[in-house]
């Protein structure tokens, strides 16, 4: 079946370093991808999205890379801060189909 | 703050009971989505409403139902509750188009079934 998964369930990064969170997807028809951040006790918070006609998109301290050839998505966070500690989810969707499929999440811990 | 509100924040009830969760979308958003988040299954899409009409169903049990009202707020009704229904229930909303758009999540309702 179709699935969205993450290579690493946990990731610890030293404060100030860059972090990379990876996500693999299997639905080749997916053309829209989103990264969400979920802090403890809160709802998922939109970080950045990318459509399949792009392979890179940058935001504030975050960059999403999309490799459609190998169905891989990554989220890069530059100069990590303690507030970046959270669970990060990737989600995929197909344009015209409102349903999003979420990955299981990666817990990012920033070490002071 | 995403602009999506959910009530109540916490709910404790017993097996066999029925509860109603409420969601108000962001101002201007016509779509409302409901998700269930449990420890072992992550975020599971339940159902999507657009401007009062059901648009898509996910892994929603027959014991669960939802609706979206003319003022665009939505309610998720959970009946004949079981222990396994204990989870976080999130509502999300997105903009005026029916096509796939960024979903903004509310703070969630934590349901505990005893």
PDB file of C-alpha atoms in Angstrom:
ATOM      1  CA  UNK A   1       0.000   0.000   0.000  1.00  0.00           C
ATOM      2  CA  UNK A   2       0.977   3.618  -0.104  1.00  0.00           C
ATOM      3  CA  UNK A   3       2.947   4.904   2.813  1.00  0.00           C
ATOM      4  CA  UNK A   4       4.980   7.786   3.993  1.00  0.00           C
ATOM      5  CA  UNK A   5       7.822   6.881   6.283  1.00  0.00           C
ATOM      6  CA  UNK A   6      10.854   8.281   7.989  1.00  0.00           C
ATOM      7  CA  UNK A   7      14.339   6.866   8.022  1.00  0.00           C
ATOM      8  CA  UNK A   8      15.126   7.911  11.608  1.00  0.00           C
ATOM      9  CA  UNK A   9      12.620   8.028  14.421  1.00  0.00           C
ATOM     10  CA  UNK A  10      14.915  10.115  16.684  1.00  0.00           C
ATOM     11  CA  UNK A  11      17.610  12.654  16.041  1.00  0.00           C
ATOM     12  CA  UNK A  12      19.800  14.538  18.512  1.00  0.00           C
ATOM     13  CA  UNK A  13      21.678  17.597  17.329  1.00  0.00           C
ATOM     14  CA  UNK A  14      23.991  20.006  19.097  1.00  0.00           C
ATOM     15  CA  UNK A  15      22.616  23.514  19.427  1.00  0.00           C
ATOM     16  CA  UNK A  16      23.874  25.675  16.598  1.00  0.00           C
ATOM     17  CA  UNK A  17      24.481  22.755  14.273  1.00  0.00           C
ATOM     18  CA  UNK A  18      22.400  22.005  11.208  1.00  0.00           C
ATOM     19  CA  UNK A  19      19.937  19.126  11.211  1.00  0.00           C
ATOM     20  CA  UNK A  20      18.500  17.045   8.422  1.00  0.00           C
ATOM     21  CA  UNK A  21      15.297  15.069   8.775  1.00  0.00           C
ATOM     22  CA  UNK A  22      14.467  12.589   6.061  1.00  0.00           C
ATOM     23  CA  UNK A  23      11.247  11.172   4.705  1.00  0.00           C
ATOM     24  CA  UNK A  24      10.529   8.518   2.096  1.00  0.00           C
ATOM     25  CA  UNK A  25       7.268   8.331   0.250  1.00  0.00           C
ATOM     26  CA  UNK A  26       5.946   5.607  -1.987  1.00  0.00           C
ATOM     27  CA  UNK A  27       3.064   7.200  -3.900  1.00  0.00           C
ATOM     28  CA  UNK A  28       4.614   8.395  -7.125  1.00  0.00           C
ATOM     29  CA  UNK A  29       1.421  10.340  -7.847  1.00  0.00           C
ATOM     30  CA  UNK A  30       1.987  12.630  -4.855  1.00  0.00           C
ATOM     31  CA  UNK A  31       2.691  16.137  -6.023  1.00  0.00           C
ATOM     32  CA  UNK A  32       2.454  18.149  -2.836  1.00  0.00           C
ATOM     33  CA  UNK A  33       4.535  17.735   0.301  1.00  0.00           C
ATOM     34  CA  UNK A  34       4.453  19.479   3.642  1.00  0.00           C
ATOM     35  CA  UNK A  35       6.583  19.474   6.748  1.00  0.00           C
ATOM     36  CA  UNK A  36       4.909  19.991  10.093  1.00  0.00           C
ATOM     37  CA  UNK A  37       6.417  20.557  13.515  1.00  0.00           C
ATOM     38  CA  UNK A  38       4.613  19.338  16.598  1.00  0.00           C
ATOM     39  CA  UNK A  39       5.714  20.474  20.027  1.00  0.00           C
ATOM     40  CA  UNK A  40       4.642  18.629  23.106  1.00  0.00           C
ATOM     41  CA  UNK A  41       0.977  19.229  23.903  1.00  0.00           C
ATOM     42  CA  UNK A  42       0.336  21.243  20.767  1.00  0.00           C
ATOM     43  CA  UNK A  43      -1.117  20.678  17.340  1.00  0.00           C
ATOM     44  CA  UNK A  44       1.059  20.255  14.234  1.00  0.00           C
ATOM     45  CA  UNK A  45       2.399  23.557  12.970  1.00  0.00           C
ATOM     46  CA  UNK A  46       3.011  24.185   9.280  1.00  0.00           C
ATOM     47  CA  UNK A  47       6.685  24.763   8.493  1.00  0.00           C
ATOM     48  CA  UNK A  48       7.145  24.632   4.763  1.00  0.00           C
ATOM     49  CA  UNK A  49       5.686  22.984   1.702  1.00  0.00           C
ATOM     50  CA  UNK A  50       6.842  22.118  -1.773  1.00  0.00           C
ATOM     51  CA  UNK A  51       5.132  21.102  -4.972  1.00  0.00           C
ATOM     52  CA  UNK A  52       6.488  18.449  -7.283  1.00  0.00           C
ATOM     53  CA  UNK A  53       7.494  20.956  -9.947  1.00  0.00           C
ATOM     54  CA  UNK A  54      10.235  22.138  -7.596  1.00  0.00           C
ATOM     55  CA  UNK A  55      13.189  20.324  -6.057  1.00  0.00           C
ATOM     56  CA  UNK A  56      14.121  22.888  -3.438  1.00  0.00           C
ATOM     57  CA  UNK A  57      12.372  25.521  -1.430  1.00  0.00           C
ATOM     58  CA  UNK A  58      13.764  27.733   1.304  1.00  0.00           C
ATOM     59  CA  UNK A  59      12.148  29.379   4.243  1.00  0.00           C
ATOM     60  CA  UNK A  60      13.482  31.035   7.344  1.00  0.00           C
ATOM     61  CA  UNK A  61      16.272  28.713   8.549  1.00  0.00           C
ATOM     62  CA  UNK A  62      14.552  25.781   6.845  1.00  0.00           C
ATOM     63  CA  UNK A  63      15.014  24.197   3.449  1.00  0.00           C
ATOM     64  CA  UNK A  64      12.992  21.391   1.941  1.00  0.00           C
ATOM     65  CA  UNK A  65      14.519  19.215  -0.741  1.00  0.00           C
ATOM     66  CA  UNK A  66      12.517  16.930  -2.967  1.00  0.00           C
ATOM     67  CA  UNK A  67      14.020  14.119  -4.989  1.00  0.00           C
ATOM     68  CA  UNK A  68      11.249  12.614  -7.076  1.00  0.00           C
ATOM     69  CA  UNK A  69      13.557  10.054  -8.650  1.00  0.00           C
ATOM     70  CA  UNK A  70      14.037   8.234  -5.376  1.00  0.00           C
ATOM     71  CA  UNK A  71      10.846   9.509  -3.726  1.00  0.00           C
ATOM     72  CA  UNK A  72      12.700  11.262  -0.958  1.00  0.00           C
ATOM     73  CA  UNK A  73      11.969  14.402   0.964  1.00  0.00           C
ATOM     74  CA  UNK A  74      14.182  16.124   3.490  1.00  0.00           C
ATOM     75  CA  UNK A  75      13.939  19.031   5.867  1.00  0.00           C
ATOM     76  CA  UNK A  76      17.081  20.935   6.704  1.00  0.00           C
ATOM     77  CA  UNK A  77      17.106  23.200   9.729  1.00  0.00           C
ATOM     78  CA  UNK A  78      20.029  25.587   9.948  1.00  0.00           C
ATOM     79  CA  UNK A  79      21.643  26.735  13.182  1.00  0.00           C
ATOM     80  CA  UNK A  80      19.333  24.757  15.401  1.00  0.00           C
ATOM     81  CA  UNK A  81      17.926  26.318  18.537  1.00  0.00           C
ATOM     82  CA  UNK A  82      16.375  24.754  21.656  1.00  0.00           C
ATOM     83  CA  UNK A  83      12.955  25.758  20.352  1.00  0.00           C
ATOM     84  CA  UNK A  84      13.456  23.455  17.394  1.00  0.00           C
ATOM     85  CA  UNK A  85      13.064  20.430  19.659  1.00  0.00           C
ATOM     86  CA  UNK A  86       9.851  18.763  18.522  1.00  0.00           C
ATOM     87  CA  UNK A  87       8.453  15.937  16.436  1.00  0.00           C
ATOM     88  CA  UNK A  88       8.612  16.625  12.724  1.00  0.00           C
ATOM     89  CA  UNK A  89       6.137  15.075  10.309  1.00  0.00           C
ATOM     90  CA  UNK A  90       6.229  14.926   6.570  1.00  0.00           C
ATOM     91  CA  UNK A  91       2.934  14.684   4.713  1.00  0.00           C
ATOM     92  CA  UNK A  92       2.117  14.012   1.101  1.00  0.00           C
ATOM     93  CA  UNK A  93      -0.899  14.690  -1.044  1.00  0.00           C
ATOM     94  CA  UNK A  94      -2.172  14.615  -4.566  1.00  0.00           C
ATOM     95  CA  UNK A  95      -3.468  17.776  -6.190  1.00  0.00           C
ATOM     96  CA  UNK A  96      -7.245  17.536  -6.445  1.00  0.00           C
ATOM     97  CA  UNK A  97      -7.452  15.029  -3.588  1.00  0.00           C
ATOM     98  CA  UNK A  98      -7.704  16.867  -0.327  1.00  0.00           C
ATOM     99  CA  UNK A  99      -6.477  13.986   1.799  1.00  0.00           C
ATOM    100  CA  UNK A 100      -2.987  14.227   3.262  1.00  0.00           C
ATOM    101  CA  UNK A 101      -1.020  11.161   4.329  1.00  0.00           C
ATOM    102  CA  UNK A 102       1.305  11.727   7.260  1.00  0.00           C
ATOM    103  CA  UNK A 103       4.492   9.969   8.151  1.00  0.00           C
ATOM    104  CA  UNK A 104       5.079   8.586  11.625  1.00  0.00           C
ATOM    105  CA  UNK A 105       7.307  11.476  12.681  1.00  0.00           C
ATOM    106  CA  UNK A 106      10.899  12.076  13.788  1.00  0.00           C
ATOM    107  CA  UNK A 107      11.687  13.413  17.210  1.00  0.00           C
ATOM    108  CA  UNK A 108      14.382  16.084  17.061  1.00  0.00           C
ATOM    109  CA  UNK A 109      16.179  16.909  20.286  1.00  0.00           C
ATOM    110  CA  UNK A 110      18.505  19.894  20.464  1.00  0.00           C
ATOM    111  CA  UNK A 111      21.363  19.397  22.906  1.00  0.00           C
ATOM    112  CA  UNK A 112      22.417  22.635  24.637  1.00  0.00           C
TER     113      UNK A 112
ATOM    114  CA  UNK B   1      -1.561  30.464  17.177  1.00  0.00           C
ATOM    115  CA  UNK B   2      -2.967  28.930  13.990  1.00  0.00           C
ATOM    116  CA  UNK B   3      -6.374  30.588  14.286  1.00  0.00           C
ATOM    117  CA  UNK B   4      -8.123  27.216  14.551  1.00  0.00           C
ATOM    118  CA  UNK B   5      -9.869  26.648  17.862  1.00  0.00           C
ATOM    119  CA  UNK B   6     -10.988  23.406  19.414  1.00  0.00           C
ATOM    120  CA  UNK B   7     -13.037  22.635  22.491  1.00  0.00           C
ATOM    121  CA  UNK B   8     -12.813  21.066  24.921  1.00  0.00           C
ATOM    122  CA  UNK B   9      -9.075  20.797  25.481  1.00  0.00           C
ATOM    123  CA  UNK B  10      -9.427  17.687  27.613  1.00  0.00           C
ATOM    124  CA  UNK B  11     -12.226  15.144  27.905  1.00  0.00           C
ATOM    125  CA  UNK B  12     -12.471  12.168  30.216  1.00  0.00           C
ATOM    126  CA  UNK B  13     -15.344   9.774  29.800  1.00  0.00           C
ATOM    127  CA  UNK B  14     -16.305   6.133  30.186  1.00  0.00           C
ATOM    128  CA  UNK B  15     -16.644   3.296  27.718  1.00  0.00           C
ATOM    129  CA  UNK B  16     -19.981   3.231  25.943  1.00  0.00           C
ATOM    130  CA  UNK B  17     -20.470   6.969  26.212  1.00  0.00           C
ATOM    131  CA  UNK B  18     -20.844   9.564  23.478  1.00  0.00           C
ATOM    132  CA  UNK B  19     -18.905  12.813  23.158  1.00  0.00           C
ATOM    133  CA  UNK B  20     -18.870  15.784  20.808  1.00  0.00           C
ATOM    134  CA  UNK B  21     -15.724  17.642  19.851  1.00  0.00           C
ATOM    135  CA  UNK B  22     -15.974  21.101  18.395  1.00  0.00           C
ATOM    136  CA  UNK B  23     -13.811  22.976  15.922  1.00  0.00           C
ATOM    137  CA  UNK B  24     -13.874  26.504  14.576  1.00  0.00           C
ATOM    138  CA  UNK B  25     -11.764  27.033  11.449  1.00  0.00           C
ATOM    139  CA  UNK B  26      -9.630  30.041  10.649  1.00  0.00           C
ATOM    140  CA  UNK B  27     -11.546  33.034   9.439  1.00  0.00           C
ATOM    141  CA  UNK B  28     -12.254  32.616   5.728  1.00  0.00           C
ATOM    142  CA  UNK B  29     -11.395  28.925   5.572  1.00  0.00           C
ATOM    143  CA  UNK B  30     -14.087  26.705   4.125  1.00  0.00           C
ATOM    144  CA  UNK B  31     -12.453  23.326   4.655  1.00  0.00           C
ATOM    145  CA  UNK B  32     -12.311  21.455   7.928  1.00  0.00           C
ATOM    146  CA  UNK B  33     -10.412  18.227   8.457  1.00  0.00           C
ATOM    147  CA  UNK B  34     -10.466  15.876  11.421  1.00  0.00           C
ATOM    148  CA  UNK B  35      -7.520  13.730  12.460  1.00  0.00           C
ATOM    149  CA  UNK B  36      -6.907  11.203  15.188  1.00  0.00           C
ATOM    150  CA  UNK B  37      -3.446  10.956  16.726  1.00  0.00           C
ATOM    151  CA  UNK B  38      -2.643   7.986  18.897  1.00  0.00           C
ATOM    152  CA  UNK B  39       0.716   6.876  20.240  1.00  0.00           C
ATOM    153  CA  UNK B  40       1.030   3.880  17.995  1.00  0.00           C
ATOM    154  CA  UNK B  41      -0.488   5.174  14.767  1.00  0.00           C
ATOM    155  CA  UNK B  42       0.529   8.756  14.291  1.00  0.00           C
ATOM    156  CA  UNK B  43      -1.806  11.181  12.554  1.00  0.00           C
ATOM    157  CA  UNK B  44      -4.737   9.442  10.886  1.00  0.00           C
ATOM    158  CA  UNK B  45      -7.051  11.346   8.575  1.00  0.00           C
ATOM    159  CA  UNK B  46     -10.692  10.868   9.515  1.00  0.00           C
ATOM    160  CA  UNK B  47     -12.871  13.118   7.398  1.00  0.00           C
ATOM    161  CA  UNK B  48     -12.942  16.361   5.413  1.00  0.00           C
ATOM    162  CA  UNK B  49     -15.765  18.871   5.023  1.00  0.00           C
ATOM    163  CA  UNK B  50     -15.903  21.729   2.586  1.00  0.00           C
ATOM    164  CA  UNK B  51     -18.467  24.473   2.996  1.00  0.00           C
ATOM    165  CA  UNK B  52     -20.870  22.165   4.782  1.00  0.00           C
ATOM    166  CA  UNK B  53     -20.492  19.125   2.568  1.00  0.00           C
ATOM    167  CA  UNK B  54     -18.512  15.964   3.144  1.00  0.00           C
ATOM    168  CA  UNK B  55     -15.616  15.790   0.681  1.00  0.00           C
ATOM    169  CA  UNK B  56     -13.517  12.831   1.702  1.00  0.00           C
ATOM    170  CA  UNK B  57     -13.452  10.065   4.251  1.00  0.00           C
ATOM    171  CA  UNK B  58     -10.444   8.368   5.689  1.00  0.00           C
ATOM    172  CA  UNK B  59     -10.139   5.766   8.392  1.00  0.00           C
ATOM    173  CA  UNK B  60     -13.238   6.868  10.240  1.00  0.00           C
ATOM    174  CA  UNK B  61     -15.186   4.288  12.210  1.00  0.00           C
ATOM    175  CA  UNK B  62     -18.934   3.938  11.772  1.00  0.00           C
ATOM    176  CA  UNK B  63     -19.297   4.915  15.439  1.00  0.00           C
ATOM    177  CA  UNK B  64     -17.851   8.307  14.524  1.00  0.00           C
ATOM    178  CA  UNK B  65     -19.615  11.007  12.564  1.00  0.00           C
ATOM    179  CA  UNK B  66     -19.029  14.634  11.774  1.00  0.00           C
ATOM    180  CA  UNK B  67     -20.762  17.611  10.314  1.00  0.00           C
ATOM    181  CA  UNK B  68     -20.001  21.165   9.304  1.00  0.00           C
ATOM    182  CA  UNK B  69     -22.548  23.832  10.057  1.00  0.00           C
ATOM    183  CA  UNK B  70     -23.545  26.926   8.032  1.00  0.00           C
ATOM    184  CA  UNK B  71     -21.243  29.080  10.161  1.00  0.00           C
ATOM    185  CA  UNK B  72     -18.467  26.640   9.106  1.00  0.00           C
ATOM    186  CA  UNK B  73     -17.706  25.292  12.545  1.00  0.00           C
ATOM    187  CA  UNK B  74     -17.550  21.530  12.719  1.00  0.00           C
ATOM    188  CA  UNK B  75     -18.346  18.860  15.252  1.00  0.00           C
ATOM    189  CA  UNK B  76     -16.985  15.362  15.527  1.00  0.00           C
ATOM    190  CA  UNK B  77     -19.260  12.941  17.316  1.00  0.00           C
ATOM    191  CA  UNK B  78     -17.795   9.818  18.862  1.00  0.00           C
ATOM    192  CA  UNK B  79     -20.239   7.229  20.177  1.00  0.00           C
ATOM    193  CA  UNK B  80     -20.114   3.855  21.899  1.00  0.00           C
ATOM    194  CA  UNK B  81     -16.652   4.816  23.031  1.00  0.00           C
ATOM    195  CA  UNK B  82     -14.018   2.158  23.555  1.00  0.00           C
ATOM    196  CA  UNK B  83     -10.734   2.277  25.413  1.00  0.00           C
ATOM    197  CA  UNK B  84      -8.912   2.352  22.098  1.00  0.00           C
ATOM    198  CA  UNK B  85     -10.582   5.611  21.150  1.00  0.00           C
ATOM    199  CA  UNK B  86      -8.370   7.414  23.649  1.00  0.00           C
ATOM    200  CA  UNK B  87      -6.268   9.735  21.547  1.00  0.00           C
ATOM    201  CA  UNK B  88      -5.657  13.303  20.524  1.00  0.00           C
ATOM    202  CA  UNK B  89      -8.205  14.581  18.033  1.00  0.00           C
ATOM    203  CA  UNK B  90      -7.112  17.437  15.827  1.00  0.00           C
ATOM    204  CA  UNK B  91      -9.071  19.666  13.577  1.00  0.00           C
ATOM    205  CA  UNK B  92      -7.396  21.501  10.717  1.00  0.00           C
ATOM    206  CA  UNK B  93      -8.687  24.059   8.278  1.00  0.00           C
ATOM    207  CA  UNK B  94      -7.589  25.308   4.896  1.00  0.00           C
ATOM    208  CA  UNK B  95      -8.454  28.094   2.512  1.00  0.00           C
ATOM    209  CA  UNK B  96     -11.379  28.763   0.197  1.00  0.00           C
ATOM    210  CA  UNK B  97     -10.297  26.452  -2.603  1.00  0.00           C
ATOM    211  CA  UNK B  98     -11.272  22.809  -2.801  1.00  0.00           C
ATOM    212  CA  UNK B  99      -7.892  21.821  -4.160  1.00  0.00           C
ATOM    213  CA  UNK B 100      -5.106  20.709  -1.876  1.00  0.00           C
ATOM    214  CA  UNK B 101      -3.949  23.539   0.316  1.00  0.00           C
ATOM    215  CA  UNK B 102      -1.929  23.927   3.435  1.00  0.00           C
ATOM    216  CA  UNK B 103      -3.826  22.749   6.469  1.00  0.00           C
ATOM    217  CA  UNK B 104      -3.564  24.667   9.722  1.00  0.00           C
ATOM    218  CA  UNK B 105      -4.120  22.651  12.871  1.00  0.00           C
ATOM    219  CA  UNK B 106      -5.905  23.480  16.075  1.00  0.00           C
ATOM    220  CA  UNK B 107      -4.508  22.670  19.520  1.00  0.00           C
ATOM    221  CA  UNK B 108      -6.411  19.385  19.710  1.00  0.00           C
ATOM    222  CA  UNK B 109      -8.754  17.679  22.136  1.00  0.00           C
ATOM    223  CA  UNK B 110      -7.246  15.006  24.342  1.00  0.00           C
ATOM    224  CA  UNK B 111      -9.805  12.258  24.885  1.00  0.00           C
ATOM    225  CA  UNK B 112      -9.357   9.695  27.597  1.00  0.00           C
ATOM    226  CA  UNK B 113     -11.808   6.796  27.730  1.00  0.00           C
ATOM    227  CA  UNK B 114     -11.772   4.899  31.006  1.00  0.00           C
TER     228      UNK B 114
END
